[in-house]
Short mmCIF file of C-alpha atoms in Angstrom, two decimals:
data_model
loop_
_atom_site.label_atom_id
_atom_site.label_comp_id
_atom_site.label_asym_id
_atom_site.label_seq_id
_atom_site.Cartn_x
_atom_site.Cartn_y
_atom_site.Cartn_z
CA UNK A 1 54.65 89.11 109.28
CA UNK A 2 58.16 87.80 109.99
CA UNK A 3 57.26 84.10 109.53
CA UNK A 4 58.33 83.32 113.10
CA UNK A 5 61.81 84.81 112.60
CA UNK A 6 61.82 87.06 115.63
CA UNK A 7 60.89 87.33 119.29
CA UNK A 8 58.34 89.24 121.37
CA UNK A 9 60.27 91.68 123.55
CA UNK A 10 59.53 93.87 126.54
CA UNK A 11 62.38 96.30 126.98
CA UNK A 12 64.84 98.72 125.36
CA UNK A 13 68.01 96.64 125.63
CA UNK A 14 69.58 94.05 123.33
CA UNK A 15 67.33 91.00 123.44
CA UNK A 16 69.06 88.03 125.16
CA UNK A 17 71.94 90.31 126.16
CA UNK A 18 72.93 90.65 129.82
CA UNK A 19 71.13 93.98 130.31
CA UNK A 20 67.80 92.56 129.11
CA UNK A 21 65.72 90.88 131.83
CA UNK A 22 64.53 87.62 130.26
CA UNK A 23 62.40 86.84 133.34
CA UNK A 24 60.07 89.78 132.68
CA UNK A 25 57.08 88.46 130.73
CA UNK A 26 55.42 90.78 128.19
CA UNK A 27 51.83 91.75 128.90
CA UNK A 28 49.55 89.13 127.31
CA UNK A 29 47.08 89.87 124.54
CA UNK A 30 43.76 89.47 126.37
CA UNK A 31 40.81 91.44 124.93
CA UNK A 32 38.41 90.15 127.60
CA UNK A 33 40.68 91.32 130.43
CA UNK A 34 41.17 94.64 128.63
CA UNK A 35 37.42 95.15 128.35
CA UNK A 36 37.03 94.33 132.04
CA UNK A 37 39.69 96.88 133.06
CA UNK A 38 38.20 99.50 130.77
CA UNK A 39 34.73 98.82 132.22
CA UNK A 40 36.13 99.39 135.72
CA UNK A 41 37.41 102.76 134.45
CA UNK A 42 33.94 103.64 133.13
CA UNK A 43 34.35 102.76 129.43
CA UNK A 44 31.29 100.97 127.97
CA UNK A 45 29.72 100.42 124.56
CA UNK A 46 26.69 102.61 125.13
CA UNK A 47 25.47 102.80 121.51
CA UNK A 48 26.22 99.20 120.46
CA UNK A 49 28.64 100.09 117.66
CA UNK A 50 31.46 97.93 119.07
CA UNK A 51 33.53 100.90 120.35
CA UNK A 52 33.68 101.97 123.97
CA UNK A 53 32.58 105.39 125.25
CA UNK A 54 32.84 107.37 128.46
CA UNK A 55 31.23 110.73 129.17
CA UNK A 56 30.38 111.13 125.50
CA UNK A 57 33.92 110.42 124.29
CA UNK A 58 34.93 107.48 122.13
CA UNK A 59 37.85 105.27 123.21
CA UNK A 60 39.96 106.02 120.16
CA UNK A 61 43.30 107.42 119.02
CA UNK A 62 45.28 108.03 115.83
CA UNK A 63 48.40 106.08 114.89
CA UNK A 64 50.89 107.48 112.39
CA UNK A 65 52.13 105.11 109.70
CA UNK A 66 55.02 105.53 107.28
CA UNK A 67 53.81 105.28 103.69
CA UNK A 68 54.81 102.09 101.85
CA UNK A 69 56.74 100.81 104.87
CA UNK A 70 57.31 97.05 104.36
CA UNK A 71 56.47 95.98 107.93
CA UNK A 72 54.25 98.81 109.23
CA UNK A 73 51.82 98.30 106.36
CA UNK A 74 51.36 94.71 107.62
CA UNK A 75 51.74 95.12 111.40
CA UNK A 76 49.54 98.15 112.05
CA UNK A 77 46.34 96.76 110.45
CA UNK A 78 46.77 93.68 112.68
CA UNK A 79 47.13 95.88 115.77
CA UNK A 80 44.10 97.91 114.68
CA UNK A 81 42.01 94.74 114.42
CA UNK A 82 43.26 93.41 117.76
CA UNK A 83 42.46 96.69 119.54
CA UNK A 84 38.98 96.67 118.03
CA UNK A 85 38.38 93.32 119.73
CA UNK A 86 38.75 95.18 123.04
CA UNK A 87 36.49 98.04 121.93
CA UNK A 88 39.32 100.47 121.14
CA UNK A 89 39.29 102.30 117.81
CA UNK A 90 42.66 103.05 116.19
CA UNK A 91 42.70 105.33 113.16
CA UNK A 92 45.66 105.14 110.76
CA UNK A 93 47.12 108.32 109.27
CA UNK A 94 49.70 107.55 106.56
CA UNK A 95 52.53 110.00 105.85
CA UNK A 96 55.60 110.12 103.65
CA UNK A 97 58.83 109.64 105.64
CA UNK A 98 59.82 113.33 105.58
CA UNK A 99 56.40 114.42 106.88
CA UNK A 100 56.39 111.61 109.44
CA UNK A 101 59.75 112.81 110.84
CA UNK A 102 58.57 116.41 110.87
CA UNK A 103 55.52 115.51 112.94
CA UNK A 104 57.75 113.50 115.32
CA UNK A 105 60.10 116.47 115.76
CA UNK A 106 57.16 118.81 116.33
CA UNK A 107 55.52 116.35 118.78
CA UNK A 108 52.46 116.56 116.54
CA UNK A 109 51.06 113.04 116.94
CA UNK A 110 49.11 110.79 119.31
CA UNK A 111 50.95 107.52 118.66
CA UNK A 112 53.51 106.17 116.23
CA UNK A 113 55.46 103.01 115.48
CA UNK A 114 59.25 103.14 115.14
CA UNK A 115 62.25 100.87 115.60
CA UNK A 116 65.44 101.45 117.56
CA UNK A 117 68.79 99.86 116.84
CA UNK A 118 70.29 99.62 120.31
CA UNK A 119 73.98 99.37 121.25
CA UNK A 120 75.53 96.42 123.06
CA UNK A 121 76.35 98.64 126.05
CA UNK A 122 73.32 99.99 127.88
CA UNK A 123 72.87 103.76 128.20
CA UNK A 124 69.17 104.76 128.25
CA UNK A 125 69.94 108.48 128.78
CA UNK A 126 69.39 109.72 125.21
CA UNK A 127 65.93 108.20 124.81
CA UNK A 128 64.52 108.20 128.33
CA UNK A 129 66.05 110.87 130.61
CA UNK A 130 63.64 113.71 131.44
CA UNK A 131 66.31 116.33 130.65
CA UNK A 132 65.84 115.34 126.99
CA UNK A 133 62.04 115.61 127.04
CA UNK A 134 61.90 119.27 126.00
CA UNK A 135 65.01 119.33 123.80
CA UNK A 136 64.01 120.06 120.18
CA UNK A 137 64.40 117.05 117.86
CA UNK A 138 65.55 114.87 120.76
CA UNK A 139 65.23 111.09 120.91
CA UNK A 140 62.87 111.45 123.89
CA UNK A 141 60.19 112.65 121.48
CA UNK A 142 57.35 111.22 123.61
CA UNK A 143 58.28 113.59 126.46
CA UNK A 144 58.78 110.80 129.00
CA UNK A 145 59.48 112.08 132.52
CA UNK A 146 59.92 109.93 135.61
CA UNK A 147 62.04 110.77 138.65
CA UNK A 148 62.79 107.13 139.48
CA UNK A 149 63.79 106.46 135.86
CA UNK A 150 66.16 109.44 135.98
CA UNK A 151 67.83 108.10 139.12
CA UNK A 152 68.30 104.66 137.54
CA UNK A 153 69.62 106.10 134.27
CA UNK A 154 72.14 108.27 136.09
CA UNK A 155 73.23 105.34 138.26
CA UNK A 156 73.70 103.10 135.19
CA UNK A 157 76.09 105.67 133.70
CA UNK A 158 78.47 105.60 136.67
CA UNK A 159 78.20 101.94 137.68
CA UNK A 160 81.57 100.39 136.75
CA UNK A 161 80.67 97.05 138.30
CA UNK A 162 79.02 94.98 135.54
CA UNK A 163 76.71 93.05 137.88
CA UNK A 164 75.49 96.28 139.46
CA UNK A 165 74.86 97.83 136.04
CA UNK A 166 72.92 94.77 134.92
CA UNK A 167 70.75 94.90 138.05
CA UNK A 168 70.04 98.61 137.50
CA UNK A 169 69.09 97.96 133.88
CA UNK A 170 66.70 95.22 134.93
CA UNK A 171 65.06 97.60 137.40
CA UNK A 172 64.76 100.22 134.64
CA UNK A 173 63.20 97.70 132.28
CA UNK A 174 60.69 96.74 134.99
CA UNK A 175 59.78 100.42 135.40
CA UNK A 176 59.08 100.79 131.67
CA UNK A 177 57.08 97.56 131.77
CA UNK A 178 54.93 99.05 134.54
CA UNK A 179 54.52 102.57 133.11
CA UNK A 180 54.20 101.60 129.40
CA UNK A 181 55.44 104.79 127.71
CA UNK A 182 56.27 102.41 124.85
CA UNK A 183 54.51 99.17 124.03
CA UNK A 184 57.46 97.06 122.92
CA UNK A 185 56.56 94.63 120.14
CA UNK A 186 59.27 92.43 118.67
CA UNK A 187 62.90 92.04 117.66
CA UNK A 188 63.29 90.56 114.17
CA UNK A 189 65.90 87.85 113.73
CA UNK A 190 69.15 88.91 112.10
CA UNK A 191 69.50 86.95 108.90
CA UNK A 192 72.94 86.80 107.29
CA UNK A 193 73.92 85.57 103.86
CA UNK A 194 77.58 84.75 103.24
CA UNK A 195 79.02 84.09 99.81
CA UNK A 196 80.69 80.74 99.25
CA UNK A 197 83.72 82.70 98.03
CA UNK A 198 84.64 83.46 101.66
CA UNK A 199 86.30 80.85 103.85
CA UNK A 200 86.67 80.41 107.62
CA UNK A 201 83.80 82.77 108.42
CA UNK A 202 82.48 82.67 112.00
CA UNK A 203 79.15 84.14 113.04
CA UNK A 204 79.31 85.13 116.70
CA UNK A 205 76.25 85.38 118.95
CA UNK A 206 75.76 88.23 121.39
CA UNK A 207 78.64 87.83 123.89
CA UNK A 208 78.16 87.74 127.63
CA UNK A 209 80.04 90.58 129.28
CA UNK A 210 83.38 89.53 130.66
CA UNK A 211 83.74 86.55 128.32
CA UNK A 212 85.53 86.00 125.04
CA UNK A 213 83.27 84.81 122.20
#
């Protein structure tokens, strides 16, 4: 979809920034392993239609898609096909942007795909703290609650030592990796075009904290 101009990510912080743990490997795409784990949990293709069942229920869910979205219209059919290889059925419900947002605000959905633009400084409170889970129209629209996550988020906010804050963020990223409230996908590359009319332009990469770019 992005012609290789991006990176697979596994966390909510700026990719390649100090708060992002580059040592944490994303979960691999492995349909065979997925089928094995689902079989251990009692999900099997009882009727031979390619989809798994358990206790009379299909292994399926509905994903919301934004109508005419340039990347979702390409990414979500790929995900649907990949999930089907593991016996999981994903239905796509397509909505105009205003309706999509309304359903998000009302928590009226099973799954959705969205993108966050994250700041250079790490503060996960708005999106992840449990105090925001029941706030109307909040950024924690999935209702994520986790006592350990709350403790880490609160500690990040008051950690003035940069190394300590980085370590706390890495622990928080590892928690999200384990619990999977989001399945993080990718960070597209930032492409910049600069007119030849401008001179002495410098493009600066993400700076390491405590250094001058």
